[in-house]
Coordinates of C-alpha atoms and ligand atoms in Angstrom, one line a residue:
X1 CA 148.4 185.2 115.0
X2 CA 149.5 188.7 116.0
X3 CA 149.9 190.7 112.6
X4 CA 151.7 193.9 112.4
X5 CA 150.4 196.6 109.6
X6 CA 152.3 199.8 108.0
X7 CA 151.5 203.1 109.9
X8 CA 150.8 205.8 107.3
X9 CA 149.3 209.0 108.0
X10 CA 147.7 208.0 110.9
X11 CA 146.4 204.7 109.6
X12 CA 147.1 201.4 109.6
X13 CA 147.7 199.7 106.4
X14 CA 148.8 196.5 104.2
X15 CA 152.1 196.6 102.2
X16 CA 151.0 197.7 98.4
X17 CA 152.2 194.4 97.3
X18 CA 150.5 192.4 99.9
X19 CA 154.0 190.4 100.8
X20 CA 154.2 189.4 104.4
X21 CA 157.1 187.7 106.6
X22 CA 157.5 185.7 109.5
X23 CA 157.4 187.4 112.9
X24 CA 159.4 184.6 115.6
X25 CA 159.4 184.2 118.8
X26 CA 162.9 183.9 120.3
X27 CA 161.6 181.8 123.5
X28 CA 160.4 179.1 121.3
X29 CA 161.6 179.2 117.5
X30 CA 157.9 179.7 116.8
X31 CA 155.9 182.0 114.2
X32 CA 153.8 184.0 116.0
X33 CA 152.7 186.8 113.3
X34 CA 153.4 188.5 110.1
X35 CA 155.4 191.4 109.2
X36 CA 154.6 193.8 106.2
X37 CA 157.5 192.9 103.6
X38 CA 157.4 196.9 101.8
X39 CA 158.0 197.9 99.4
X40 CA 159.6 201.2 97.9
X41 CA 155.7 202.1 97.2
X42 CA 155.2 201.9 100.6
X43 CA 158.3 204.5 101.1
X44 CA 156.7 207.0 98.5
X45 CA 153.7 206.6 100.4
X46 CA 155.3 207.3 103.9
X47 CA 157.1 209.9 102.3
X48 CA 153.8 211.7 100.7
X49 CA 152.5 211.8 104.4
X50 CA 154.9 212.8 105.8
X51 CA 155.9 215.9 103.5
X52 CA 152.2 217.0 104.2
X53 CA 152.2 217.0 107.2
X54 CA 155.1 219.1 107.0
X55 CA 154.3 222.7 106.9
X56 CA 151.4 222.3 109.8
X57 CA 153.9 220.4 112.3
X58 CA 156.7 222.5 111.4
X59 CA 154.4 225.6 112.4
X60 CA 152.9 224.4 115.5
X61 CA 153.7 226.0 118.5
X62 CA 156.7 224.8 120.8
X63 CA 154.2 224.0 123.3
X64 CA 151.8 222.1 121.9
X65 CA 154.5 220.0 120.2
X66 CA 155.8 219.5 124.2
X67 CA 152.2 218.7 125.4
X68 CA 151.8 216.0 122.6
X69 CA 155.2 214.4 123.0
X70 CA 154.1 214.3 126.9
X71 CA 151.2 212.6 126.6
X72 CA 152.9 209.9 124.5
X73 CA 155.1 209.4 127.2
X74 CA 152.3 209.1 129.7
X75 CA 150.1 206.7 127.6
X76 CA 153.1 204.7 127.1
X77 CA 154.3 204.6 130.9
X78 CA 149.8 203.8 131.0
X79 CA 150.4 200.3 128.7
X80 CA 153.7 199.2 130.2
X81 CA 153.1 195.5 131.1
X82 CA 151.5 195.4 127.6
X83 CA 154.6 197.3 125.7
X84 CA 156.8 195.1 128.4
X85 CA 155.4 191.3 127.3
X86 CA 155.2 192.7 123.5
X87 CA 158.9 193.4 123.8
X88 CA 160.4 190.6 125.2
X89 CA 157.9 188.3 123.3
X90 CA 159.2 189.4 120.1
X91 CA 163.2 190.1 121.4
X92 CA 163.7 187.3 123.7
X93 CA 164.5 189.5 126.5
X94 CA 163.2 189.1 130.4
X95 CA 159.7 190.4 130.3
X96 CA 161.4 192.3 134.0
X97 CA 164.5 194.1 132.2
X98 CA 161.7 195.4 129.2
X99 CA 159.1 196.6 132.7
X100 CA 162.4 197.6 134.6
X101 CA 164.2 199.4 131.6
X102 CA 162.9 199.7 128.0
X103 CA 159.7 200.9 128.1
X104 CA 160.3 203.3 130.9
X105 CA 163.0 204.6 129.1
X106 CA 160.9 205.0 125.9
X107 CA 158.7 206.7 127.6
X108 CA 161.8 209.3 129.4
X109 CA 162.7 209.7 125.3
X110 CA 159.4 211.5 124.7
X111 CA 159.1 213.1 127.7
X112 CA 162.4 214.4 127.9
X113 CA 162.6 215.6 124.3
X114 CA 159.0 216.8 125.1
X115 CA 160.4 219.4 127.7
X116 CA 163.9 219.9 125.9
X117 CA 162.5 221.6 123.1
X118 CA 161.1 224.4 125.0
X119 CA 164.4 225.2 126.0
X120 CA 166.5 225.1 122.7
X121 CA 168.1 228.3 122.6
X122 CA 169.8 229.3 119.9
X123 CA 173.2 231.8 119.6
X124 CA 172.8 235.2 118.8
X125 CA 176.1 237.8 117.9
X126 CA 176.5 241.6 118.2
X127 CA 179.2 242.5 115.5
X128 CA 180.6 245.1 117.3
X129 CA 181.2 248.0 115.1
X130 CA 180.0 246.9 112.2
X131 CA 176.4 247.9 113.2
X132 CA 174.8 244.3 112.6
X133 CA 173.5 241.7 115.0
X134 CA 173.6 238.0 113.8
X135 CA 170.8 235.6 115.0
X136 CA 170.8 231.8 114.7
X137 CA 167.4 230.0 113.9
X138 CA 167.2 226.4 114.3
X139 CA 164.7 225.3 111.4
X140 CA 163.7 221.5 110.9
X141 CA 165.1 219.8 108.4
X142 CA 161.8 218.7 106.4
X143 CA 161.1 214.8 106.0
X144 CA 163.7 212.5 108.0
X145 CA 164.3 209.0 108.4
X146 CA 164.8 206.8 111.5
X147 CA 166.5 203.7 111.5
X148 CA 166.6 201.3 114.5
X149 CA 168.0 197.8 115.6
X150 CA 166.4 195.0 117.3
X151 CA 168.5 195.0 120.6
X152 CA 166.6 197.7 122.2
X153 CA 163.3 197.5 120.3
X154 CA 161.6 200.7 121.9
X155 CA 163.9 202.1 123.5
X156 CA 166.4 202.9 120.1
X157 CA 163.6 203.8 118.1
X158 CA 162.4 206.7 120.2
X159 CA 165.1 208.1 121.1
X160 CA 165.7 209.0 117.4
X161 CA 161.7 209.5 116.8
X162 CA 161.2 211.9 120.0
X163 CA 163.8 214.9 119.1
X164 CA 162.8 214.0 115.4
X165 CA 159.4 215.2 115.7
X166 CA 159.9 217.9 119.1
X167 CA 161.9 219.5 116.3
X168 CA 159.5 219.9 113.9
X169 CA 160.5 217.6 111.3
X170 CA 158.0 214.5 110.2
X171 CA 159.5 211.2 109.9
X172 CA 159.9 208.2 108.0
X173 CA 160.8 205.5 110.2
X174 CA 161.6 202.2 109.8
X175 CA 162.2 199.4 112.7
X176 CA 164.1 196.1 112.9
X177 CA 162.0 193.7 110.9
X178 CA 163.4 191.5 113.8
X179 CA 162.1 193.1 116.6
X180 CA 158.7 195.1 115.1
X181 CA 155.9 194.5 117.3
X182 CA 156.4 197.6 119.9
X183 CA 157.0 200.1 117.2
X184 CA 153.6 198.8 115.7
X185 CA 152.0 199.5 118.9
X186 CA 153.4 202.8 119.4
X187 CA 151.2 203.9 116.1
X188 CA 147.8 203.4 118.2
X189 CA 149.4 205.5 121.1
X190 CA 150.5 208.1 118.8
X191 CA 147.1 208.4 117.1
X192 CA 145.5 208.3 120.9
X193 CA 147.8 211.3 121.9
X194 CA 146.5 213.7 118.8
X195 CA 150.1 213.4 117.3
X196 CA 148.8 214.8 113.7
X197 CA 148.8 212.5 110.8
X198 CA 151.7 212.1 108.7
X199 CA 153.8 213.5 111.3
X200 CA 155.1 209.8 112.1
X201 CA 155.1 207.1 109.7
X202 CA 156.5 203.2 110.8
X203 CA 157.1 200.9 108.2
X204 CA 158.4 197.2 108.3
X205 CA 160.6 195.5 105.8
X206 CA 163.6 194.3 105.6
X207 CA 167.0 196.3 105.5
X208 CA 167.9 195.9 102.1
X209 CA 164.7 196.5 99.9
X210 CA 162.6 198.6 102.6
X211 CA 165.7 200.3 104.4
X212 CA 167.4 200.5 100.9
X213 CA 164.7 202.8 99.3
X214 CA 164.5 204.8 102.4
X215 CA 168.1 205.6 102.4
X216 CA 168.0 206.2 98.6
X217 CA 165.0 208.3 98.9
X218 CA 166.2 212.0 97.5
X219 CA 163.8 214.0 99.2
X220 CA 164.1 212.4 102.8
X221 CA 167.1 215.0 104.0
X222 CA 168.8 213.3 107.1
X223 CA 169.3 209.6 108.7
X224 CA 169.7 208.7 112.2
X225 CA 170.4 205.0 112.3
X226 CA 172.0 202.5 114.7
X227 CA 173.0 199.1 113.7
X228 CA 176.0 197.2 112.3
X229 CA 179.1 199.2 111.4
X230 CA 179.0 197.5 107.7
X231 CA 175.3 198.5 107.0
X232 CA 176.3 202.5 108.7
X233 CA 179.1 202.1 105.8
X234 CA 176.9 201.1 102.9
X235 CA 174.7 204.1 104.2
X236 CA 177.3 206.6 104.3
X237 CA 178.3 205.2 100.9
X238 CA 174.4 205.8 99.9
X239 CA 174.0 209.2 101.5
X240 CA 177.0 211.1 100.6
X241 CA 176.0 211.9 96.7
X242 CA 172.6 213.4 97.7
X243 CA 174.5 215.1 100.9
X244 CA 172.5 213.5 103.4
X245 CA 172.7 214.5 106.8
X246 CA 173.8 211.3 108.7
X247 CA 173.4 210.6 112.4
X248 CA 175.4 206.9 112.6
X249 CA 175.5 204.8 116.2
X250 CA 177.4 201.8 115.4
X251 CA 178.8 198.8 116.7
X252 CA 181.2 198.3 120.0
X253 CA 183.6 196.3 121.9
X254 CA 184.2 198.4 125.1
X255 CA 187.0 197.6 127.8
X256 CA 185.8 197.1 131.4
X257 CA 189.4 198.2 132.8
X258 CA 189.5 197.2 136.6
X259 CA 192.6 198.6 138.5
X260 CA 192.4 196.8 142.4
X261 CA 192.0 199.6 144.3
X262 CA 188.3 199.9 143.4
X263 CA 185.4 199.1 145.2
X264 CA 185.7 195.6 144.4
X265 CA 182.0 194.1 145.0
X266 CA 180.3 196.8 143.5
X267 CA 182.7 196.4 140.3
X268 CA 182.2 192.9 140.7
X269 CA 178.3 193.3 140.5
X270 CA 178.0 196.0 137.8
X271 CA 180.5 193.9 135.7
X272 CA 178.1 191.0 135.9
X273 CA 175.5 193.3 134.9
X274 CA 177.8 195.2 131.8
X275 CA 178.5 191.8 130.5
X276 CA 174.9 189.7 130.4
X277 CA 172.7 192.7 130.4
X278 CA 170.2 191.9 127.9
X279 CA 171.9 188.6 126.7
X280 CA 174.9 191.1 126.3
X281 CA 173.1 192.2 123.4
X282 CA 173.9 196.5 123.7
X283 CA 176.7 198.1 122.2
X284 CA 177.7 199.6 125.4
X285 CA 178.3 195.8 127.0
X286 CA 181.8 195.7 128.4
X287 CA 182.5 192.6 126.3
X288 CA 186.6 192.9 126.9
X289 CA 187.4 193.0 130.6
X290 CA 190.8 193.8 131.8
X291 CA 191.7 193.2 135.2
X292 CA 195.1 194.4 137.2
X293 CA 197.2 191.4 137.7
X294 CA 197.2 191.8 141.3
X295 CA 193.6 190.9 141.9
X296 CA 192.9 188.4 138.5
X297 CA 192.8 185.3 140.0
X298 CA 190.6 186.6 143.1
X299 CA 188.3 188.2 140.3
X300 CA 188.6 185.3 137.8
X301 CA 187.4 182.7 140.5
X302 CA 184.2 185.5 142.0
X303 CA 183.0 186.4 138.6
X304 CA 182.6 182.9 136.8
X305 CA 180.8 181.7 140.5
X306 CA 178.1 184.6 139.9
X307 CA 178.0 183.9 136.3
X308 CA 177.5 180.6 136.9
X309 CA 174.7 181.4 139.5
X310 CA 172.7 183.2 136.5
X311 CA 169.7 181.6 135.6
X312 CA 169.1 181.2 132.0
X313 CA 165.2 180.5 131.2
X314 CA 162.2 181.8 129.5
X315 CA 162.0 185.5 129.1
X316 CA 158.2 185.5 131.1
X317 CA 160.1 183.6 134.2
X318 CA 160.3 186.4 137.2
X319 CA 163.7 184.3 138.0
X320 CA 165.6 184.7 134.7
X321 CA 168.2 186.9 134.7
X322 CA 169.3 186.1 130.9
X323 CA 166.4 185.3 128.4
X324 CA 166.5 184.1 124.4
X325 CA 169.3 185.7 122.1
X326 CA 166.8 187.5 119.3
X327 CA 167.3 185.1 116.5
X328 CA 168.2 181.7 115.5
X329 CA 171.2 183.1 112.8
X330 CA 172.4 185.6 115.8
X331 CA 172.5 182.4 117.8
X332 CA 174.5 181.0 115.2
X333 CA 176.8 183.6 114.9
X334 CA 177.7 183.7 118.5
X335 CA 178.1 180.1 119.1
X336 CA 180.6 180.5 115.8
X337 CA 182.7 183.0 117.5
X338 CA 182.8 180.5 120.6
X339 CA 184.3 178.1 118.4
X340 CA 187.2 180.4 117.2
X341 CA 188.0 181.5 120.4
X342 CA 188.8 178.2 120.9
X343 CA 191.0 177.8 117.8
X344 CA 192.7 181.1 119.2
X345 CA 193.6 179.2 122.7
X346 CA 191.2 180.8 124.7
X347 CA 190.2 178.9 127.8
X348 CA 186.5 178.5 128.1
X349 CA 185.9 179.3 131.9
X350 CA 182.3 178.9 132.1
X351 CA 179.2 178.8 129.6
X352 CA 179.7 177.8 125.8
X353 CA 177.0 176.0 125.3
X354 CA 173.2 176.0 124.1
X355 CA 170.4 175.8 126.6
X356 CA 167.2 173.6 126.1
X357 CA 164.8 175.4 128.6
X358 CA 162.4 173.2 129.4
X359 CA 159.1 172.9 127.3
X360 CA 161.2 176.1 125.1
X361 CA 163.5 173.6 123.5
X362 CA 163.1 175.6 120.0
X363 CA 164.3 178.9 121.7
X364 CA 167.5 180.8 121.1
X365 CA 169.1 180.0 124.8
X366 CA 173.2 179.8 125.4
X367 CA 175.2 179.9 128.9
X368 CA 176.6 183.2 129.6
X369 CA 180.1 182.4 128.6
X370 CA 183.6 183.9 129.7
X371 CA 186.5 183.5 127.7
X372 CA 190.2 183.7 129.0
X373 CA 192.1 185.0 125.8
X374 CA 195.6 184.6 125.7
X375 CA 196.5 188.1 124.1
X376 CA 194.3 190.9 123.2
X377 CA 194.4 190.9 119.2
X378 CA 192.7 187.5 118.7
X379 CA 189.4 187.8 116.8
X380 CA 187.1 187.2 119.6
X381 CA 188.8 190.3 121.6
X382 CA 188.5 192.2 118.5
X383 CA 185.5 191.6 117.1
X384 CA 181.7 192.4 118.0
X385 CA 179.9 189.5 119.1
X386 CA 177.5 191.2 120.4
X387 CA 176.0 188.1 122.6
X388 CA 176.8 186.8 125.9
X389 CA 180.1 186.3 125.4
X390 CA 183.3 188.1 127.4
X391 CA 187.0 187.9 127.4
X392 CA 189.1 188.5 130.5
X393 CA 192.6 188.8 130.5
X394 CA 195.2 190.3 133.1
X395 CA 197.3 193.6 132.6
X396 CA 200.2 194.9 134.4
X397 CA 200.1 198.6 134.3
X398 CA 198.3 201.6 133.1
X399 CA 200.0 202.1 129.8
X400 CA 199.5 198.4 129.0
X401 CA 195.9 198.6 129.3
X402 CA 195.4 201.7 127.5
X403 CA 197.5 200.5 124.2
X404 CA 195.1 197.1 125.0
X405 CA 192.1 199.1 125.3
X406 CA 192.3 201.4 122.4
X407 CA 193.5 198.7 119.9
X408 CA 190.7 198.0 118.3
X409 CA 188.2 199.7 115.6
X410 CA 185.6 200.3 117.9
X411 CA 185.4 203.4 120.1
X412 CA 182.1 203.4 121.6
X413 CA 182.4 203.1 125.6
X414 CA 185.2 202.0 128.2
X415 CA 184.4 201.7 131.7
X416 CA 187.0 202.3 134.2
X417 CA 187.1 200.8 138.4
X418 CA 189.1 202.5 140.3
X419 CA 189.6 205.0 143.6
X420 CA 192.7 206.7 141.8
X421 CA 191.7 210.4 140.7
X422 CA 194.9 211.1 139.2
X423 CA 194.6 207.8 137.2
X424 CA 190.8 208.6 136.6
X425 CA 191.4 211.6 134.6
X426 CA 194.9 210.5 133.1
X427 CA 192.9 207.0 131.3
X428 CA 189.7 209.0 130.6
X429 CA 191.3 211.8 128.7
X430 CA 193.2 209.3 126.9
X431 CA 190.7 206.5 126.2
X432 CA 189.2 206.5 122.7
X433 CA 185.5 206.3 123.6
X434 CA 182.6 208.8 123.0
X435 CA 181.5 207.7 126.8
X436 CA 183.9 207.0 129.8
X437 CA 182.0 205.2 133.0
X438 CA 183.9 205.6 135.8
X439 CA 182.6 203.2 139.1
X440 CA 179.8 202.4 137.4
X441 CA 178.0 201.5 133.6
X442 CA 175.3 202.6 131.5
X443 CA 174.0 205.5 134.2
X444 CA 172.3 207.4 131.8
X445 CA 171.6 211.0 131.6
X446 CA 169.7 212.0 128.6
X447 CA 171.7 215.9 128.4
X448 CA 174.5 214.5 127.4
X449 CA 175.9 213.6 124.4
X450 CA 175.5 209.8 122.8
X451 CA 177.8 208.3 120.4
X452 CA 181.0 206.8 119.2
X453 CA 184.2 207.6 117.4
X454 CA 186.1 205.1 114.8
X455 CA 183.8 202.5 113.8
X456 CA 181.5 203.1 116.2
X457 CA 180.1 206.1 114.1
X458 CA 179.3 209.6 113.6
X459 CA 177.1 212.5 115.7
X460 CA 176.1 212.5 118.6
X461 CA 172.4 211.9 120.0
X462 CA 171.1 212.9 123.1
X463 CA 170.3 216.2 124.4
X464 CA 170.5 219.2 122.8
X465 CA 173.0 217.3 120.1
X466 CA 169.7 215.8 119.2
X467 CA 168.1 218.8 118.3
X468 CA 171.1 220.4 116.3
X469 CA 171.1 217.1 114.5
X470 CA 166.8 217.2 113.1
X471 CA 167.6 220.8 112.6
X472 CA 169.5 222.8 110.0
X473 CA 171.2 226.3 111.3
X474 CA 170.7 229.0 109.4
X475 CA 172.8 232.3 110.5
X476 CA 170.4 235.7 109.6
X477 CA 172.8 238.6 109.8
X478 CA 171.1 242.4 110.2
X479 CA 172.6 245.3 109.7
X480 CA 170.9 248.4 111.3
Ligands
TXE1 O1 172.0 194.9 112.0 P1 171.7 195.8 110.7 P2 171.9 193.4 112.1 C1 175.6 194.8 115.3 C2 175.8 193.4 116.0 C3 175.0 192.6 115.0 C4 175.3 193.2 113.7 C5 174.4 193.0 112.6 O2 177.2 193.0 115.9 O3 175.4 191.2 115.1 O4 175.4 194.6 114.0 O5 173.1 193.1 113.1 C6 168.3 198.1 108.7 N1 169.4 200.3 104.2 N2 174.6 195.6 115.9 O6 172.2 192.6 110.9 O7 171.5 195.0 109.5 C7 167.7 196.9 109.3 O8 166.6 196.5 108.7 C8 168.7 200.7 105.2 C9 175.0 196.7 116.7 O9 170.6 193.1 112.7 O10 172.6 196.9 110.7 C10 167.5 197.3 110.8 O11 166.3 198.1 110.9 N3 168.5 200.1 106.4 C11 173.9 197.5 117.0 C12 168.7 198.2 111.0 O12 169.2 198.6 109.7 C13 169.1 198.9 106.5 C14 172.5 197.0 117.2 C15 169.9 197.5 111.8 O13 170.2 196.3 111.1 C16 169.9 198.3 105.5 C17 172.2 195.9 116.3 C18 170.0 199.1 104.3 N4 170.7 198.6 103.2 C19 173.3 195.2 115.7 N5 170.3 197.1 105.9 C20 174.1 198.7 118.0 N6 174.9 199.6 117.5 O14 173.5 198.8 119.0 C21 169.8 196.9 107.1 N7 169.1 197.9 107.5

């Protein structure tokens, strides 16, 4: 049995109450550990570290923060086929996307936030006339909470934990009690980097007792969570009497809009990939494609003959392209949302079904599945399934596709294929996404800024919007 403990101030512990949970494996349905089931004591506890750790980290110089956060980064890129396996044992994804992506990218969080924080400037104004200057500092906020999801394990959780602690705030931070086993590791890495005690504290629970008494925790100043648009409502609903700040990244369900003068096989590739990536488990997934009617039944009959050629299996197999969905109630819900799409006359092209993998015949496996909706307000187009699962459906012209687009709650990402310019800049300005791909999906530059609008939540992360969120402004205003 692999057991997970609580990381507090630098050590690892049991829950106070000594309840534990079941840790699955997606691949095969089986228990393979336990899980700490906190408690709020364990909160207090996390919190009490954390707040003394406080003054020390919040006083230690810019560049020894930088150094620490670097070697993090380094000692994770060291254990990568360890972190890789750990992830994709406990998420179900291929063990190559968690080598290829995850934990590399994990590691780019610290390392990048490592560098950025040397070079946070801050504004400074000459009130002309008035004989004053006015000077920005950027102080941390105190004790913060992170809050992650199990679709990107590692990844998620350190991109909110690196500019967290660069900025000199300590954290409270609490991963998916789906998906816990690399945020457990990272503890030991943390501890071997000289990242001061109390300065990070991970502890497992579930969402609504150990999540609920972090976000109701009065002295714990700002959340950055992603997750479910319902649970970043109940905390907004939490947070806004104590005047929380709150960093929300939400759910999605992003057009893929093709227009046919676009490179077609790269947009064909890349729209393979923006569909199934990661069991089409990530909120950027272009789960609604739209395609010009010109080329829809050239694109309908190429893309279901690669989907088809994707090879469902067990996450460890160098051949799998799509691995185990995390859990056996996501499972569930996707294979439900199958079902009313066919209540909504959608035409089942390809996929639908469960998949017994050979000697895995517990694990969480379905075909990669593409629906052909009929209109663009049935649930399945509307709704985040947030498995893989994708509508396709033609469009005539620009205007079309943008009302199409834009009509939903969502507003995370929209990718766009095309060679227009004129067309480029028209849809992008107009599309109602916090991120626009154009030719292309999920590049990732860590600069920039992260996040949705509508239901797809509020802030930004990323870049410097990372470090204005884990700081507070505070304006100093001499007169001389
Ligand atoms: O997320 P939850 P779930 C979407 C996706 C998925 C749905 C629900 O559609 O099917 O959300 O997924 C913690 N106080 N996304 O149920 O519950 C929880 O423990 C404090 C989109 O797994 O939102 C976990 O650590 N914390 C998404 C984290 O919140 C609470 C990624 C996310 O869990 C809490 C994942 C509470 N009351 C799912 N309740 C994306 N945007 O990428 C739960 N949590």
């Amino acid at each position: 049995m692999e057991n997970i403990k609580n990381y507090i101030n630098g050590t690892f512990s049991s829950p106070v109450n000594n309840n534990w949970m079941d840790n699955y494996n997606p691949s095969n349905g089986e228990v393979y550990g336990k899980i700490p089931e906190s408690s709020k004591e364990d909160v207090d506890l996390a919190y009490k570290a954390a707040k003394s750790a406080f003054k020390q980290w919040s006083q230690t110089t810019l560049e020894e923060r930088s150094r620490i956060l670097i070697k993090i980064s380094e000692l994770l890129e060291a254990n990568l086929q360890r972190f890789a396996e750990a992830e994709s044992k406990d998420n179900g994804k291929p063990v190559s996307l968690a080598k290829a992506v995850d934990i590399p990218r994990a590691a780019s969080n610290f390392r990048f936030f490592g560098n950025a924080i040397t070079q946070f400037a801050s504004e400074s104004h000459e009130s002309i006339g008035q004989q004053a200057v006015n000077y920005t500092l950027r102080q941390p906020i105190g004790v913060v909470a992170c809050i992650s999801p199990w679709n990107l394990p590692l990844y998620l959780f350190t991109w909110k934990i690196a500019p967290a602690i660069a900025a000199g705030n300590c954290v409270v931070a609490k991963p998916s009690e789906v998906t816990p086993m690399t945020a457990y590791l990272l503890g030991e890495i943390c501890n071997e980097a000289g990242l001061p005690k109390g300065v990070l504290n991970i502890i497992h629970g579930l969402g609504g007792t150990t999540g609920q008494a972090i976000i109701e925790h009065q002295d714990i100043k700002a959340i950055s969570f992603t997750g479910g648009t319902a649970t970043g409502a109940h905390i907004a609903r939490v947070a806004a009497p104590m005047f929380k700040k709150l960093s929300l990244e939400l759910g999605g369900k992003n057009p893929n809009i093709i227009f046919a003068d676009c490179d077609y096989q790269e947009m064909l590739n890349t729209t393979v990939r923006s569909s199934f990536a990661n069991q089409g488990q990530i909120c950027l997934c272009g789960s609604r494609i739209f395609v010009e009617e010109k080329i829809y039944q050239q694109f309908k009959t190429d893309f279901v003959t690669k989907v088809k050629a994707l090879k469902v299996g067990h996450p460890a197999k160098q051949a799998t392209n799509i691995g185990a969905l995390v859990s056996k109630p996501h499972l569930e819900k996707v294979k439900e949302y199958i079902e009313i799409a066919k209540t909504e006359n959608g035409t089942i092209l390809c996929g639908g079904n469960e998949v017994k993998v050979e000697g895995y015949e517990n694990g969480y496996y379905l075909e990669p599945t593409v629906i052909e909706v009929p209109n663009d307000e049935c649930r399945v187009n509307q709704e985040e399934i947030f498995g893989p699962v994708v509508t396709i459906m033609p469009f005539k012209t620009e205007d079309e596709v943008l009302l199409m687009a834009n009509k939903v709650k969502y507003g995370l990402s929209a990718t766009l294929w095309t060679n227009n310019l004129k067309r480029t800049m028209r849809m992008s300005n107009q599309l109602q996404a916090g991120i626009v791909w154009v030719n292309t999906w999920m590049m990732r530059d860590l600069r920039t800024p992260f996040g949705g609008i509508k239901a797809s939540g509020v802030g930004r992360e990323g870049g410097f919007e990372a470090l204005r969120f884990f700081t507070e402004a505070k304006n100093v205003c001499i007169k001389y």
